[in-house]
Short mmCIF file of C-alpha atoms in Angstrom, two decimals:
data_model
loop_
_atom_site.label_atom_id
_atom_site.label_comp_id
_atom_site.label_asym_id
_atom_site.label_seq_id
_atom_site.Cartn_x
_atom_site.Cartn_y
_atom_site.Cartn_z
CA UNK A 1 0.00 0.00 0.00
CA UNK A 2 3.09 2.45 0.83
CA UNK A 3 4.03 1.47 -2.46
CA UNK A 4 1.39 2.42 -4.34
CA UNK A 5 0.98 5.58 -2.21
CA UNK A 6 4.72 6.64 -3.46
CA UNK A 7 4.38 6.09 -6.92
CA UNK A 8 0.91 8.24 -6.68
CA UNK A 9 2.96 11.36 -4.84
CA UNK A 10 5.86 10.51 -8.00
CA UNK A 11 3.37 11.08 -10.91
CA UNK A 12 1.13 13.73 -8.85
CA UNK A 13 4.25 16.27 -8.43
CA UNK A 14 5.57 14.99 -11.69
CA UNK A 15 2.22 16.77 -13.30
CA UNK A 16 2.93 19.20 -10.79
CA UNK A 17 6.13 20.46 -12.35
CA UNK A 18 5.04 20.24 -16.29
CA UNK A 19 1.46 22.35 -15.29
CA UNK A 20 3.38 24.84 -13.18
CA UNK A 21 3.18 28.18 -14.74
CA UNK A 22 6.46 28.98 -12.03
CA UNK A 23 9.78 27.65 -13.21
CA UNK A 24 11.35 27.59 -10.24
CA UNK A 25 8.24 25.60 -8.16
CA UNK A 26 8.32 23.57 -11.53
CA UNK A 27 12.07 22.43 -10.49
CA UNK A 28 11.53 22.14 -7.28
CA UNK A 29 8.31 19.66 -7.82
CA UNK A 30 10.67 17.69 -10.17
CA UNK A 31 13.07 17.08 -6.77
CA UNK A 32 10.13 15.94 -4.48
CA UNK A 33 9.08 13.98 -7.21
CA UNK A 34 13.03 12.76 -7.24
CA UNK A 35 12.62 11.81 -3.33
CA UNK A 36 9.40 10.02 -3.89
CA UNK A 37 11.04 7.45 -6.47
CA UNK A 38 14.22 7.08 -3.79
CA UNK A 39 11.68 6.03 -1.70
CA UNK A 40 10.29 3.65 -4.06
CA UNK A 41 13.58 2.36 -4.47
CA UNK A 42 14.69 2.32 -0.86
CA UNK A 43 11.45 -0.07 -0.78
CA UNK A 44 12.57 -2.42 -3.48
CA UNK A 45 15.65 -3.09 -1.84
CA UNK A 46 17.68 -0.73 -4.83
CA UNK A 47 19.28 1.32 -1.62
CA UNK A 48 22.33 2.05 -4.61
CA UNK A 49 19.85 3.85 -7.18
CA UNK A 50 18.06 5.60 -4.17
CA UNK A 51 20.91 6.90 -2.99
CA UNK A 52 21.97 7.99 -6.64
CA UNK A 53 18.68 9.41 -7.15
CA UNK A 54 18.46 11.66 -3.88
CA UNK A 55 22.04 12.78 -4.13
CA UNK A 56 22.48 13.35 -7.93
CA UNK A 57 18.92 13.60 -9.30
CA UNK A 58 17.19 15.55 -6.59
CA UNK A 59 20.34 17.08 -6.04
CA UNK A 60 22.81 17.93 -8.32
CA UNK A 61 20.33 18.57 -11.61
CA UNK A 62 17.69 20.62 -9.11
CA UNK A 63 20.89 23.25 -8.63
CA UNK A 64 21.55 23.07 -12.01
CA UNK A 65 18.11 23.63 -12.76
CA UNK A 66 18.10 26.35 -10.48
CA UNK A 67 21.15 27.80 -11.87
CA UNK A 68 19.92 28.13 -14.83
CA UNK A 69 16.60 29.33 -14.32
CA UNK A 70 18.69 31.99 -12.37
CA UNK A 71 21.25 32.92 -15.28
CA UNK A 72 17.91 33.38 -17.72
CA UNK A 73 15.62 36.04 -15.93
CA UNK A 74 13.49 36.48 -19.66
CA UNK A 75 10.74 33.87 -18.98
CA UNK A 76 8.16 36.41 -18.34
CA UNK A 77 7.48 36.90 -22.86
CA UNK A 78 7.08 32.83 -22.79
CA UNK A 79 2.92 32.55 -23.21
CA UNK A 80 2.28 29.13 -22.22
CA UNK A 81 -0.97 27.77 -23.66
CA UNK A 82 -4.13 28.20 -21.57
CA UNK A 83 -5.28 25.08 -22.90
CA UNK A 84 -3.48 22.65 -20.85
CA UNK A 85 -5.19 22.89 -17.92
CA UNK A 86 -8.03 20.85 -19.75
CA UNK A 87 -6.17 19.37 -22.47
CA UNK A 88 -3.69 17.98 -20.41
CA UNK A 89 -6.27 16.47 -17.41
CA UNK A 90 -8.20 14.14 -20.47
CA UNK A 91 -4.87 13.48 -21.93
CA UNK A 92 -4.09 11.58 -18.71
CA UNK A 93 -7.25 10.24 -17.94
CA UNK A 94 -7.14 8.95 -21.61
CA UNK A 95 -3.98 7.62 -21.07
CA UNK A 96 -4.80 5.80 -17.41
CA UNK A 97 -8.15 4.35 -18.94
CA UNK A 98 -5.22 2.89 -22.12
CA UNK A 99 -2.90 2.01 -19.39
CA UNK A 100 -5.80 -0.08 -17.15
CA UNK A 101 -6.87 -2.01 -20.74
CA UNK A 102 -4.48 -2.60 -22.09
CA UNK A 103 -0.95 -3.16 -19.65
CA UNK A 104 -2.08 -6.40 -18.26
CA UNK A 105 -3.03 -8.15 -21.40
CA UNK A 106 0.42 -6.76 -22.99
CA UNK A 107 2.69 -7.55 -20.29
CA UNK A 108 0.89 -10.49 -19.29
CA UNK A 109 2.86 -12.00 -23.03
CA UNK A 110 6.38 -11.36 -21.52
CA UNK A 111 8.03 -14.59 -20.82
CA UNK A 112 8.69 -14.93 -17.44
CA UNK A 113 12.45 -15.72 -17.39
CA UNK A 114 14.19 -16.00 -14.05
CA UNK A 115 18.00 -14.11 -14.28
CA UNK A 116 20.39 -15.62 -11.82
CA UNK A 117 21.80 -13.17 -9.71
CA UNK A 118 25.58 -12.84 -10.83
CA UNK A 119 27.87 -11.78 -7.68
CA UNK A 120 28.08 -8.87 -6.02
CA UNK A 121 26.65 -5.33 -6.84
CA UNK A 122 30.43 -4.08 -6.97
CA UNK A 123 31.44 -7.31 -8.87
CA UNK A 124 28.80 -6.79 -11.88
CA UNK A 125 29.25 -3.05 -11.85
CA UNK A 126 33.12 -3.01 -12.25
CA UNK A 127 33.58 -6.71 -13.74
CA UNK A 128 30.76 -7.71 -15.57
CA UNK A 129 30.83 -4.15 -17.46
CA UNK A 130 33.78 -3.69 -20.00
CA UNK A 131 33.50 -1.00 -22.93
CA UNK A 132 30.69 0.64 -22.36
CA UNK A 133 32.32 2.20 -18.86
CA UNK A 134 35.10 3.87 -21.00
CA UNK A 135 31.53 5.27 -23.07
CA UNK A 136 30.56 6.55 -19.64
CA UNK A 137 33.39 7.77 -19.03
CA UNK A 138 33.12 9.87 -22.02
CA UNK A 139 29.76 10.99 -20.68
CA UNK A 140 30.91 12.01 -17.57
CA UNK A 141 33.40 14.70 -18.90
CA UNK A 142 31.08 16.16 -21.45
CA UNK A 143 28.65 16.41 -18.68
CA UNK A 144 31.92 18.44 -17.03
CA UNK A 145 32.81 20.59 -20.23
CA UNK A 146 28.33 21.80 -20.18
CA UNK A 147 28.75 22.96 -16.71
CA UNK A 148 32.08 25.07 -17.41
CA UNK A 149 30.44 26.47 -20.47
CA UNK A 150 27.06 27.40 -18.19
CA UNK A 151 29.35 29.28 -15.80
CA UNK A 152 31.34 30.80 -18.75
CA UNK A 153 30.92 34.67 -19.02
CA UNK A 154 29.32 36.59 -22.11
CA UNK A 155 32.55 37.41 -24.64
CA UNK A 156 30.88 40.62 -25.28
CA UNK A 157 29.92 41.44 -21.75
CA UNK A 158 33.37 40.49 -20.25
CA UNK A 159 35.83 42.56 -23.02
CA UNK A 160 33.23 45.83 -22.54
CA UNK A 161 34.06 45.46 -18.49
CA UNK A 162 37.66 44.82 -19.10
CA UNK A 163 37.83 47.89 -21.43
CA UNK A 164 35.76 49.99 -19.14
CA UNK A 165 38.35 48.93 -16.40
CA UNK A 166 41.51 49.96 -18.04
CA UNK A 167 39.76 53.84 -19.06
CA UNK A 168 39.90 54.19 -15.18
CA UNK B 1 4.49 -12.21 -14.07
CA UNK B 2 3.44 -10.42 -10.56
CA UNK B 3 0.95 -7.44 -10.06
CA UNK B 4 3.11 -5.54 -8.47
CA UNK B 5 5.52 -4.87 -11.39
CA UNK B 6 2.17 -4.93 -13.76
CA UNK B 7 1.53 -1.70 -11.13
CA UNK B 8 4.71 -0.37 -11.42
CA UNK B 9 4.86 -0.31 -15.43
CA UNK B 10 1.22 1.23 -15.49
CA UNK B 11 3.12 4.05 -13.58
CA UNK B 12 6.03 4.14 -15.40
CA UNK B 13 3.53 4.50 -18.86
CA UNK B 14 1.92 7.53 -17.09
CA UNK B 15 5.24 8.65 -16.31
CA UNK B 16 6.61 8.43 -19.55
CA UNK B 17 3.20 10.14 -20.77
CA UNK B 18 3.35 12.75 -18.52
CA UNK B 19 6.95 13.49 -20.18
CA UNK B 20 6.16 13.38 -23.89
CA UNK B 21 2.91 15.76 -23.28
CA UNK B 22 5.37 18.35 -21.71
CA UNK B 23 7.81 17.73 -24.97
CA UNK B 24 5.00 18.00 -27.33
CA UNK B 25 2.94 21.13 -26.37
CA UNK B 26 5.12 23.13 -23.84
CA UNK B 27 7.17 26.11 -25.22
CA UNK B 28 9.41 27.06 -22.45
CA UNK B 29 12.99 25.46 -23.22
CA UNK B 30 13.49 24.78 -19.55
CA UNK B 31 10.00 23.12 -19.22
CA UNK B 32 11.29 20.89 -22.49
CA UNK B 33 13.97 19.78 -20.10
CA UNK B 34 11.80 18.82 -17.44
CA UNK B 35 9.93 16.81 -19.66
CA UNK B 36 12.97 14.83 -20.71
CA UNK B 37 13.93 14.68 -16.89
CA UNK B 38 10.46 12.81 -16.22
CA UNK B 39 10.76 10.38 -19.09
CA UNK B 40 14.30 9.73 -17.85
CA UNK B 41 12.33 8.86 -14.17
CA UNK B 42 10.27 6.55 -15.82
CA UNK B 43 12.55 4.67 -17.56
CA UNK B 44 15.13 4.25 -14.45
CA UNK B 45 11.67 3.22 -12.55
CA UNK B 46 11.25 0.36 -15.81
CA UNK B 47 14.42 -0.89 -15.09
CA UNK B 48 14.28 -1.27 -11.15
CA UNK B 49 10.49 -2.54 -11.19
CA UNK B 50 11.79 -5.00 -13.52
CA UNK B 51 14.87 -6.19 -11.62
CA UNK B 52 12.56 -6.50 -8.71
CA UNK B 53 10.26 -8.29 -10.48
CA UNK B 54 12.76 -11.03 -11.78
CA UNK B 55 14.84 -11.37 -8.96
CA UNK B 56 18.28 -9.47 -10.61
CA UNK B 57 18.37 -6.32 -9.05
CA UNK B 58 22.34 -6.02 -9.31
CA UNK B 59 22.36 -5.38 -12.80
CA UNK B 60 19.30 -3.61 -13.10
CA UNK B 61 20.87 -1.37 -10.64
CA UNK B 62 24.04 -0.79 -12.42
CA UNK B 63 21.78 -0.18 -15.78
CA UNK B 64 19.80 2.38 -13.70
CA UNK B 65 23.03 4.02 -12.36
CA UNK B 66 24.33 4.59 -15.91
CA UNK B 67 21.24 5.73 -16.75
CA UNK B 68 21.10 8.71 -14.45
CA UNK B 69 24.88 9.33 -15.25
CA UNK B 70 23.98 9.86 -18.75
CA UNK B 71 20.30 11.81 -17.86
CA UNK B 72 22.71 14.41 -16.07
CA UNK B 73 25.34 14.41 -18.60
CA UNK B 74 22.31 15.69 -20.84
CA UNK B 75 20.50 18.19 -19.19
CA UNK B 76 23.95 19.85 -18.14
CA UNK B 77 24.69 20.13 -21.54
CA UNK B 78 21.40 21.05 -22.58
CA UNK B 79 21.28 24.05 -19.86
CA UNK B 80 24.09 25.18 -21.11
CA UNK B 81 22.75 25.23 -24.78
CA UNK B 82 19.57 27.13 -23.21
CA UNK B 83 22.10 29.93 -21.51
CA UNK B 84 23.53 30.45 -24.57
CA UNK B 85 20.67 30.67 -26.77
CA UNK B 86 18.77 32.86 -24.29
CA UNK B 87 22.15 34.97 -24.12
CA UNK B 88 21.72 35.85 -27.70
CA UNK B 89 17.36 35.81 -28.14
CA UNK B 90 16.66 37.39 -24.96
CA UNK B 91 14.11 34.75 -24.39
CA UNK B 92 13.64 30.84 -23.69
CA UNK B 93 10.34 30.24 -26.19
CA UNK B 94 11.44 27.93 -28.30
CA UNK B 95 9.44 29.33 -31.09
CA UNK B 96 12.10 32.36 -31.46
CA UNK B 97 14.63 29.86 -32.58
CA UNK B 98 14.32 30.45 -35.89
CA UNK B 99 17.85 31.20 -37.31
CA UNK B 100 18.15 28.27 -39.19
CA UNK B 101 14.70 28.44 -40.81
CA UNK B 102 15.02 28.54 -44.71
#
C-alpha cells in the first residue's frame, strides 16, 4: 500500500512540475518527485539507485536547474498555452483508462524468465561491465565541459568590463 | 508475471506520458527539459520494477546508475545550450529559434 501511495505522490508532483506556470516551483516539484522514487527504491531493496537518485537527481540537476533558471531572468514573454489545464487532465485520464486495458493483457505476453543473480553489486558493476564504462566515461566529462560552459561569461559582456576597467 | 511490477509499469507509462505531453505542447525550453527529466524517471523506474520483479536487481541497478549518469550528462549540456541561446534571443520560447529556418 506504501508502495502504491509513493508512486501516486511521483506522478502527482511529476504533473505538478510540467502544469506549473512557475519555473522555479516547476524544479523544485521535479526534486520531491526525485525523493518520492528514492523512496520507491529504498522499498525495493535498490538502496544504490536511491541513494543515486536523492544525491544526484534531486540534487545535483535541481541546482543546475536552479542555476539556470537563475542565469535566464526572460521567462516572463514565454505565453504558455491556456489550454493545458483541460487538455492535459483528459490526456491523462485517456492515457490511465489505455494504461488499465491494455498493460495487463500486454505484459501479461512477456516470458517470465528468471536471471540468476551474478555476484556482487560491486562485482557486476566493475567486472561484468567492460567497454561501455570507458563510453561513460566519455559521458561524464562532457557532462563536465556543459557545466564550465554554463558558468562561462558573455565574450561581449566580459571585453566591454575589461575595457571599461583599463579607461579608469 | 506479478501485479506488483504490472503496477509499477502502469506508472512508469503515465510517467513516460506525462513526459512526452510536456515535450510536445510546452514552449518554455526549460519546461522541455523537465519533460525529458520525467521520461528519464520513468525509464530508471522500468528498469528497477523489472529487476525486482525477476529477482536481478544487481544489474538492473548498475543499468539504472548509468542511466542517471547519462540523464545528467544531458540536461547539463542542454542548460548550457539554453544559456547560450537565451544569451543571444533574450528569451527561452522555443518558437524564437528560428535562425536556421530557410
Amino acid at each position: 500500500m506504501l508502495h502504491i501511495i509513493l508512486l501516486v505522490g511521483l506522478v502527482a508532483f511529476s504533473v505538478l512540475a510540467v502544469l506549473s506556470r512557475d519555473l522555479l516551483k516547476s524544479a523544485i516539484s521535479l526534486a520531491v518527485a526525485s525523493i518520492f522514487l528514492a523512496l520507491v527504491f529504498f522499498g525495493m531493496g535498490a538502496a544504490y539507485v536511491g541513494v543515486f537518485e536523492v544525491s544526484v537527481v534531486a540534487g545535483l540537476i535541481t541546482v543546475l536547474f536552479i542555476t539556470a533558471i537563475a542565469l535566464t531572468r526572460h521567462d516572463g514573454d514565454v505565453a504558455e498555452s491556456r489550454r493545458h489545464w483541460i487538455v492535459f487532465p483528459l490526456f491523462f485520464l485517456a492515457l490511465a483508462v489505455i494504461d488499465v486495458l491494455v498493460m495487463k493483457r500486454l505484459l501479461g505476453q512477456v516470458p517470465a524468465i528468471q536471471g540468476a543473480e551474478s555476484g556482487s553489486f560491486g562485482q557486476v558493476l566493475w567486472n561484468q561491465r567492460t567497454f561501455d564504462l570507458v563510453g561513460q566515461v566519455g559521458v561524464i566529462f562532457a557532462g563536465v565541459l556543459a557545466v564550465l560552459a554554463l558558468f562561462r561569461p558573455d565574450e561581449k559582456t566580459h571585453g566591454d568590463a575589461s575595457r571599461g576597467g583599463a579607461h579608469e | 508475471m506479478n501485479n506488483l511490477w504490472l503496477v509499477d509499469m502502469g506508472f512508469v507509462a503515465l510517467l513516460i506520458g506525462t513526459g512526452l505531453y510536456c515535450l510536445l505542447t510546452m514552449r518554455n525550453t526549460v519546461k522541455l527539459l523537465i519533460g525529458v527529466e520525467i521520461i528519464a524517471k520513468g525509464v530508471t523506474l522500468a528498469l528497477v520494477a523489472s529487476g525486482f520483479a525477476r529477482d536481478n536487481l544487481v544489474v538492473a541497478q548498475c543499468l539504472a546508475i548509468t542511466v542517471i549518469v547519462v540523464d545528467v550528462a544531458v540536461i547539463a549540456t542542454a542548460l548550457a545550450l539554453v544559456i547560450r541561446i537565451n544569451r543571444h534571443t533574450q528569451s527561452l520560447d522555443v518558437r524564437k529559434l528560428t535562425k536556421l529556418k530557410g
